[in-house]
PDB file of C-alpha atoms and ligand atoms in Angstrom:
ATOM      1  CA  MET A  21       7.784 -28.016  22.396  1.00  0.00           C
ATOM      2  CA  ASN A  22       9.492 -26.485  19.357  1.00  0.00           C
ATOM      3  CA  MET A  23       6.894 -23.992  18.106  1.00  0.00           C
ATOM      4  CA  LYS A  24       6.807 -23.183  14.418  1.00  0.00           C
ATOM      5  CA  THR A  25       6.335 -19.441  14.164  1.00  0.00           C
ATOM      6  CA  ALA A  26       5.994 -16.946  11.341  1.00  0.00           C
ATOM      7  CA  ILE A  27       5.145 -13.331  10.727  1.00  0.00           C
ATOM      8  CA  TYR A  28       2.628 -12.147   8.157  1.00  0.00           C
ATOM      9  CA  PRO A  29       3.445  -8.525   7.322  1.00  0.00           C
ATOM     10  CA  GLY A  30       1.305  -6.066   5.435  1.00  0.00           C
ATOM     11  CA  SER A  31      -0.640  -2.829   5.366  1.00  0.00           C
ATOM     12  CA  PHE A  32      -4.031  -4.439   6.112  1.00  0.00           C
ATOM     13  CA  ASP A  33      -5.882  -1.193   5.382  1.00  0.00           C
ATOM     14  CA  PRO A  34      -8.232  -2.967   6.105  1.00  0.00           C
ATOM     15  CA  ILE A  35      -7.861  -6.752   6.362  1.00  0.00           C
ATOM     16  CA  THR A  36      -9.879  -8.582   3.661  1.00  0.00           C
ATOM     17  CA  ASN A  37     -11.189 -12.113   3.207  1.00  0.00           C
ATOM     18  CA  GLY A  38      -8.165 -12.693   0.948  1.00  0.00           C
ATOM     19  CA  HIS A  39      -5.786 -11.975   3.861  1.00  0.00           C
ATOM     20  CA  ILE A  40      -7.908 -14.131   6.165  1.00  0.00           C
ATOM     21  CA  ASP A  41      -7.747 -17.013   3.689  1.00  0.00           C
ATOM     22  CA  ILE A  42      -3.932 -16.767   3.666  1.00  0.00           C
ATOM     23  CA  ILE A  43      -3.788 -16.670   7.478  1.00  0.00           C
ATOM     24  CA  LYS A  44      -6.030 -19.735   7.807  1.00  0.00           C
ATOM     25  CA  ARG A  45      -3.951 -21.666   5.275  1.00  0.00           C
ATOM     26  CA  SER A  46      -0.693 -20.720   6.972  1.00  0.00           C
ATOM     27  CA  ARG A  47      -2.045 -21.696  10.393  1.00  0.00           C
ATOM     28  CA  ARG A  48      -2.086 -25.309   9.186  1.00  0.00           C
ATOM     29  CA  LEU A  49       1.700 -25.100   8.886  1.00  0.00           C
ATOM     30  CA  PHE A  50       2.629 -22.726  11.694  1.00  0.00           C
ATOM     31  CA  ASP A  51       1.707 -22.920  15.383  1.00  0.00           C
ATOM     32  CA  GLU A  52       1.882 -19.185  15.870  1.00  0.00           C
ATOM     33  CA  ILE A  53       1.506 -16.356  13.418  1.00  0.00           C
ATOM     34  CA  CYS A  54       2.150 -12.749  14.234  1.00  0.00           C
ATOM     35  CA  ILE A  55       0.228 -10.489  11.872  1.00  0.00           C
ATOM     36  CA  SER A  56       2.589  -7.562  11.540  1.00  0.00           C
ATOM     37  CA  VAL A  57       0.952  -4.288  10.618  1.00  0.00           C
ATOM     38  CA  ILE A  58       3.280  -1.746   9.082  1.00  0.00           C
ATOM     39  CA  HIS A  59       3.337   1.845  10.226  1.00  0.00           C
ATOM     40  CA  ASN A  60       4.663   3.697   7.222  1.00  0.00           C
ATOM     41  CA  PRO A  61       4.520   7.465   7.803  1.00  0.00           C
ATOM     42  CA  SER A  62       5.228   8.147   4.119  1.00  0.00           C
ATOM     43  CA  LYS A  63       2.213   6.105   2.945  1.00  0.00           C
ATOM     44  CA  GLN A  64      -1.228   7.420   3.757  1.00  0.00           C
ATOM     45  CA  SER A  65      -3.649   4.860   5.090  1.00  0.00           C
ATOM     46  CA  LEU A  66      -7.360   5.161   5.780  1.00  0.00           C
ATOM     47  CA  PHE A  67      -7.074   3.488   9.173  1.00  0.00           C
ATOM     48  CA  THR A  68      -4.459   4.305  11.800  1.00  0.00           C
ATOM     49  CA  MET A  69      -2.121   1.487  12.807  1.00  0.00           C
ATOM     50  CA  GLU A  70      -4.009   1.103  16.086  1.00  0.00           C
ATOM     51  CA  GLU A  71      -7.331   0.820  14.247  1.00  0.00           C
ATOM     52  CA  ARG A  72      -5.942  -1.755  11.812  1.00  0.00           C
ATOM     53  CA  ILE A  73      -4.560  -3.798  14.736  1.00  0.00           C
ATOM     54  CA  ASN A  74      -7.882  -3.640  16.621  1.00  0.00           C
ATOM     55  CA  ILE A  75      -9.819  -4.732  13.537  1.00  0.00           C
ATOM     56  CA  ILE A  76      -7.557  -7.761  12.979  1.00  0.00           C
ATOM     57  CA  GLN A  77      -7.676  -8.681  16.672  1.00  0.00           C
ATOM     58  CA  SER A  78     -11.457  -8.687  16.571  1.00  0.00           C
ATOM     59  CA  VAL A  79     -11.431 -10.994  13.527  1.00  0.00           C
ATOM     60  CA  PHE A  80      -9.041 -13.512  15.150  1.00  0.00           C
ATOM     61  CA  VAL A  81     -10.278 -13.255  18.725  1.00  0.00           C
ATOM     62  CA  ALA A  82     -11.045 -17.012  18.775  1.00  0.00           C
ATOM     63  CA  ASP A  83      -7.594 -18.153  17.560  1.00  0.00           C
ATOM     64  CA  SER A  84      -4.904 -17.963  20.240  1.00  0.00           C
ATOM     65  CA  GLY A  85      -2.314 -18.912  17.598  1.00  0.00           C
ATOM     66  CA  VAL A  86      -2.733 -15.543  15.921  1.00  0.00           C
ATOM     67  CA  THR A  87      -1.278 -12.391  17.442  1.00  0.00           C
ATOM     68  CA  VAL A  88      -1.198  -8.876  15.999  1.00  0.00           C
ATOM     69  CA  GLU A  89       1.538  -6.268  16.343  1.00  0.00           C
ATOM     70  CA  GLY A  90       2.545  -3.046  14.668  1.00  0.00           C
ATOM     71  CA  PHE A  91       6.039  -2.413  13.345  1.00  0.00           C
ATOM     72  CA  GLU A  92       8.023   0.396  11.817  1.00  0.00           C
ATOM     73  CA  GLY A  93      11.250   0.206   9.831  1.00  0.00           C
ATOM     74  CA  LEU A  94      12.792  -2.872   8.263  1.00  0.00           C
ATOM     75  CA  LEU A  95      10.784  -6.076   8.375  1.00  0.00           C
ATOM     76  CA  VAL A  96      13.878  -8.209   9.016  1.00  0.00           C
ATOM     77  CA  ASP A  97      14.654  -6.163  12.151  1.00  0.00           C
ATOM     78  CA  PHE A  98      11.164  -6.749  13.456  1.00  0.00           C
ATOM     79  CA  ALA A  99      11.372 -10.466  12.575  1.00  0.00           C
ATOM     80  CA  LYS A 100      14.710 -10.808  14.366  1.00  0.00           C
ATOM     81  CA  LYS A 101      13.250  -9.098  17.433  1.00  0.00           C
ATOM     82  CA  LYS A 102      10.492 -11.712  17.364  1.00  0.00           C
ATOM     83  CA  ASN A 103      13.098 -14.440  16.834  1.00  0.00           C
ATOM     84  CA  THR A 104      11.245 -15.620  13.739  1.00  0.00           C
ATOM     85  CA  PHE A 105      12.780 -16.335  10.368  1.00  0.00           C
ATOM     86  CA  ASN A 106       9.648 -17.207   8.414  1.00  0.00           C
ATOM     87  CA  ILE A 107       7.739 -14.546   6.513  1.00  0.00           C
ATOM     88  CA  ILE A 108       4.342 -15.359   5.062  1.00  0.00           C
ATOM     89  CA  ARG A 109       3.071 -13.662   1.945  1.00  0.00           C
ATOM     90  CA  GLY A 110       0.087 -14.370  -0.252  1.00  0.00           C
ATOM     91  CA  LEU A 111       0.145 -14.664  -4.019  1.00  0.00           C
ATOM     92  CA  ARG A 112      -2.991 -13.816  -5.935  1.00  0.00           C
ATOM     93  CA  ALA A 113      -1.760 -13.859  -9.521  1.00  0.00           C
ATOM     94  CA  VAL A 114       1.423 -13.899 -11.574  1.00  0.00           C
ATOM     95  CA  SER A 115       1.357 -10.090 -11.448  1.00  0.00           C
ATOM     96  CA  ASP A 116       2.189 -10.257  -7.709  1.00  0.00           C
ATOM     97  CA  PHE A 117       5.273 -12.344  -8.342  1.00  0.00           C
ATOM     98  CA  ASP A 118       7.906  -9.783  -9.430  1.00  0.00           C
ATOM     99  CA  TYR A 119       7.368  -7.543  -6.420  1.00  0.00           C
ATOM    100  CA  GLU A 120       7.167 -10.477  -4.002  1.00  0.00           C
ATOM    101  CA  PHE A 121      10.284 -12.117  -5.456  1.00  0.00           C
ATOM    102  CA  GLN A 122      12.210  -8.858  -5.093  1.00  0.00           C
ATOM    103  CA  MET A 123      11.057  -8.427  -1.486  1.00  0.00           C
ATOM    104  CA  ALA A 124      11.832 -12.037  -0.545  1.00  0.00           C
ATOM    105  CA  LEU A 125      15.354 -11.853  -1.984  1.00  0.00           C
ATOM    106  CA  THR A 126      15.993  -8.440  -0.411  1.00  0.00           C
ATOM    107  CA  ASN A 127      14.917  -9.722   2.987  1.00  0.00           C
ATOM    108  CA  ARG A 128      17.171 -12.765   2.601  1.00  0.00           C
ATOM    109  CA  LYS A 129      20.057 -10.543   1.532  1.00  0.00           C
ATOM    110  CA  LEU A 130      19.559  -8.460   4.680  1.00  0.00           C
ATOM    111  CA  GLU A 131      19.286 -11.552   6.866  1.00  0.00           C
ATOM    112  CA  PHE A 132      20.410 -14.858   5.385  1.00  0.00           C
ATOM    113  CA  ARG A 133      18.222 -16.955   7.723  1.00  0.00           C
ATOM    114  CA  MET A 134      15.045 -15.302   6.468  1.00  0.00           C
ATOM    115  CA  ASN A 135      12.705 -17.405   4.332  1.00  0.00           C
ATOM    116  CA  THR A 136       9.512 -16.266   2.676  1.00  0.00           C
ATOM    117  CA  VAL A 137       6.735 -18.825   2.438  1.00  0.00           C
ATOM    118  CA  PHE A 138       4.126 -18.098  -0.216  1.00  0.00           C
ATOM    119  CA  PHE A 139       0.546 -19.247  -0.090  1.00  0.00           C
ATOM    120  CA  MET A 140      -1.739 -19.145  -3.111  1.00  0.00           C
ATOM    121  CA  THR A 141      -4.978 -17.472  -2.274  1.00  0.00           C
ATOM    122  CA  ASP A 142      -8.313 -19.109  -2.988  1.00  0.00           C
ATOM    123  CA  GLU A 143      -9.093 -18.243  -6.611  1.00  0.00           C
ATOM    124  CA  LYS A 144     -12.280 -16.498  -5.524  1.00  0.00           C
ATOM    125  CA  TYR A 145     -10.088 -13.837  -3.886  1.00  0.00           C
ATOM    126  CA  SER A 146      -7.521 -13.619  -6.670  1.00  0.00           C
ATOM    127  CA  TYR A 147      -8.632 -10.130  -7.730  1.00  0.00           C
ATOM    128  CA  LEU A 148      -9.291  -8.814  -4.237  1.00  0.00           C
ATOM    129  CA  SER A 149      -7.332  -6.046  -2.523  1.00  0.00           C
ATOM    130  CA  SER A 150      -7.881  -3.583   0.326  1.00  0.00           C
ATOM    131  CA  SER A 151      -7.813  -0.738  -2.222  1.00  0.00           C
ATOM    132  CA  LEU A 152     -10.578  -2.334  -4.260  1.00  0.00           C
ATOM    133  CA  VAL A 153     -12.727  -2.886  -1.175  1.00  0.00           C
ATOM    134  CA  LYS A 154     -12.272   0.767  -0.141  1.00  0.00           C
ATOM    135  CA  GLU A 155     -13.166   1.980  -3.612  1.00  0.00           C
ATOM    136  CA  LEU A 156     -16.305  -0.165  -3.717  1.00  0.00           C
ATOM    137  CA  ALA A 157     -17.305   1.045  -0.255  1.00  0.00           C
ATOM    138  CA  VAL A 158     -16.863   4.686  -1.265  1.00  0.00           C
ATOM    139  CA  TYR A 159     -19.376   4.208  -4.051  1.00  0.00           C
ATOM    140  CA  GLY A 160     -21.828   2.395  -1.805  1.00  0.00           C
ATOM    141  CA  ALA A 161     -21.381  -1.097  -3.274  1.00  0.00           C
ATOM    142  CA  ASP A 162     -22.025  -4.137  -1.096  1.00  0.00           C
ATOM    143  CA  ILE A 163     -18.663  -5.318   0.270  1.00  0.00           C
ATOM    144  CA  ASN A 164     -19.938  -8.127   2.493  1.00  0.00           C
ATOM    145  CA  GLU A 165     -18.515 -10.788   0.186  1.00  0.00           C
ATOM    146  CA  PHE A 166     -15.024  -9.324   0.523  1.00  0.00           C
ATOM    147  CA  VAL A 167     -14.570  -8.534   4.205  1.00  0.00           C
ATOM    148  CA  PRO A 168     -16.059  -9.863   7.458  1.00  0.00           C
ATOM    149  CA  GLU A 169     -19.277  -8.150   8.569  1.00  0.00           C
ATOM    150  CA  GLU A 170     -17.576  -6.215  11.380  1.00  0.00           C
ATOM    151  CA  VAL A 171     -14.931  -4.887   8.978  1.00  0.00           C
ATOM    152  CA  ALA A 172     -17.603  -3.755   6.503  1.00  0.00           C
ATOM    153  CA  CYS A 173     -19.348  -1.934   9.347  1.00  0.00           C
ATOM    154  CA  ILE A 174     -16.192  -0.192  10.572  1.00  0.00           C
ATOM    155  CA  LEU A 175     -15.161   0.716   7.016  1.00  0.00           C
ATOM    156  CA  ASN A 176     -18.529   2.237   6.142  1.00  0.00           C
ATOM    157  CA  LYS A 177     -18.547   4.176   9.409  1.00  0.00           C
ATOM    158  CA  LYS A 178     -15.001   5.414   8.786  1.00  0.00           C
ATOM    159  CA  LEU A 179     -15.853   6.559   5.280  1.00  0.00           C
ATOM    160  CA  ASP A 180     -18.897   8.425   6.606  1.00  0.00           C
ATOM    161  CA  THR A 181     -16.656  10.425   8.938  1.00  0.00           C
ATOM    162  CA  ALA A 182     -13.549  10.642   6.715  1.00  0.00           C
ATOM    163  CA  GLY A 183     -15.483  11.791   3.655  1.00  0.00           C
ATOM    164  CA  GLY A 184     -12.976  10.197   1.250  1.00  0.00           C
ATOM    165  CA  ILE A 185     -10.304   7.541   0.823  1.00  0.00           C
ATOM    166  CA  ASN A 186      -6.603   7.105   0.432  1.00  0.00           C
ATOM    167  CA  LYS A 187      -6.224   4.017  -1.647  1.00  0.00           C
TER     168      LYS A 187
HETATM  169  O1  PNS B 214       0.440  -5.176   2.307  1.00  0.00           O
HETATM  170  P1  PNS B 214       1.653  -4.635   1.602  1.00  0.00           P
HETATM  171  O2  PNS B 214       1.541  -3.130   1.493  1.00  0.00           O
HETATM  172  O3  PNS B 214       1.889  -5.304   0.278  1.00  0.00           O
HETATM  173  O4  PNS B 214       2.926  -4.959   2.531  1.00  0.00           O
HETATM  174  C1  PNS B 214       4.230  -4.548   2.163  1.00  0.00           C
HETATM  175  C2  PNS B 214       5.231  -4.785   3.329  1.00  0.00           C
HETATM  176  C3  PNS B 214       4.730  -4.107   4.589  1.00  0.00           C
HETATM  177  C4  PNS B 214       5.370  -6.248   3.572  1.00  0.00           C
HETATM  178  C5  PNS B 214       6.601  -4.196   2.864  1.00  0.00           C
HETATM  179  O5  PNS B 214       6.410  -2.896   2.401  1.00  0.00           O
HETATM  180  C6  PNS B 214       7.642  -4.185   3.975  1.00  0.00           C
HETATM  181  O6  PNS B 214       8.101  -5.213   4.413  1.00  0.00           O
HETATM  182  N1  PNS B 214       8.017  -2.975   4.443  1.00  0.00           N
HETATM  183  C7  PNS B 214       8.989  -2.807   5.510  1.00  0.00           C
HETATM  184  C8  PNS B 214      10.264  -2.147   4.980  1.00  0.00           C
HETATM  185  C9  PNS B 214      11.276  -3.202   4.531  1.00  0.00           C
HETATM  186  O7  PNS B 214      11.648  -4.074   5.267  1.00  0.00           O
HETATM  187  N2  PNS B 214      11.727  -3.065   3.260  1.00  0.00           N
HETATM  188  C10 PNS B 214      12.703  -3.984   2.709  1.00  0.00           C
HETATM  189  C11 PNS B 214      12.092  -5.237   2.114  1.00  0.00           C
HETATM  190  S1  PNS B 214      11.457  -4.908   0.521  1.00  0.00           S
END
């Protein structure tokens, strides 16, 4: 069978319900999605790459069409290694567009076979981001509407031990 595959790259620090919405929508089009977690040594993240991968794996444990891997360096190199030429990205609002357009065209310039497929998030997540969730959690707000229960738990525990955030 000719499997339709794609990668969904991002920081996922941590994964939110907005990301999950995008993954579920894209699963209707693609047989297999590799959630690709970036390791960017020059950008501080709250969770290590391994922690971010473990969190996502626990969220998608029931879906064998979703895999999770870390990557470092250029996204197109990772995609080529996976033999996939479809990149998934989510769009929340017009404000996302400039950056996403630039990234999509850059990736296609680097590798002409590369296509970026955009999914519009559910409007109820249109303002949501990992940074916002972390900020709310720092100030003790209820984040259960924005991330799965297990992610809220891990995030609150992490903040207790970290004593701060890197948004
Ligand atoms: O969740 P994010 O932080 O918006 O994800 C950004 C990401 C990881 C998709 C982007 O920074 C990326 O692809 N980085 C890898 C480096 C790369 O390939 N750069 C050239 C394309 S702009």
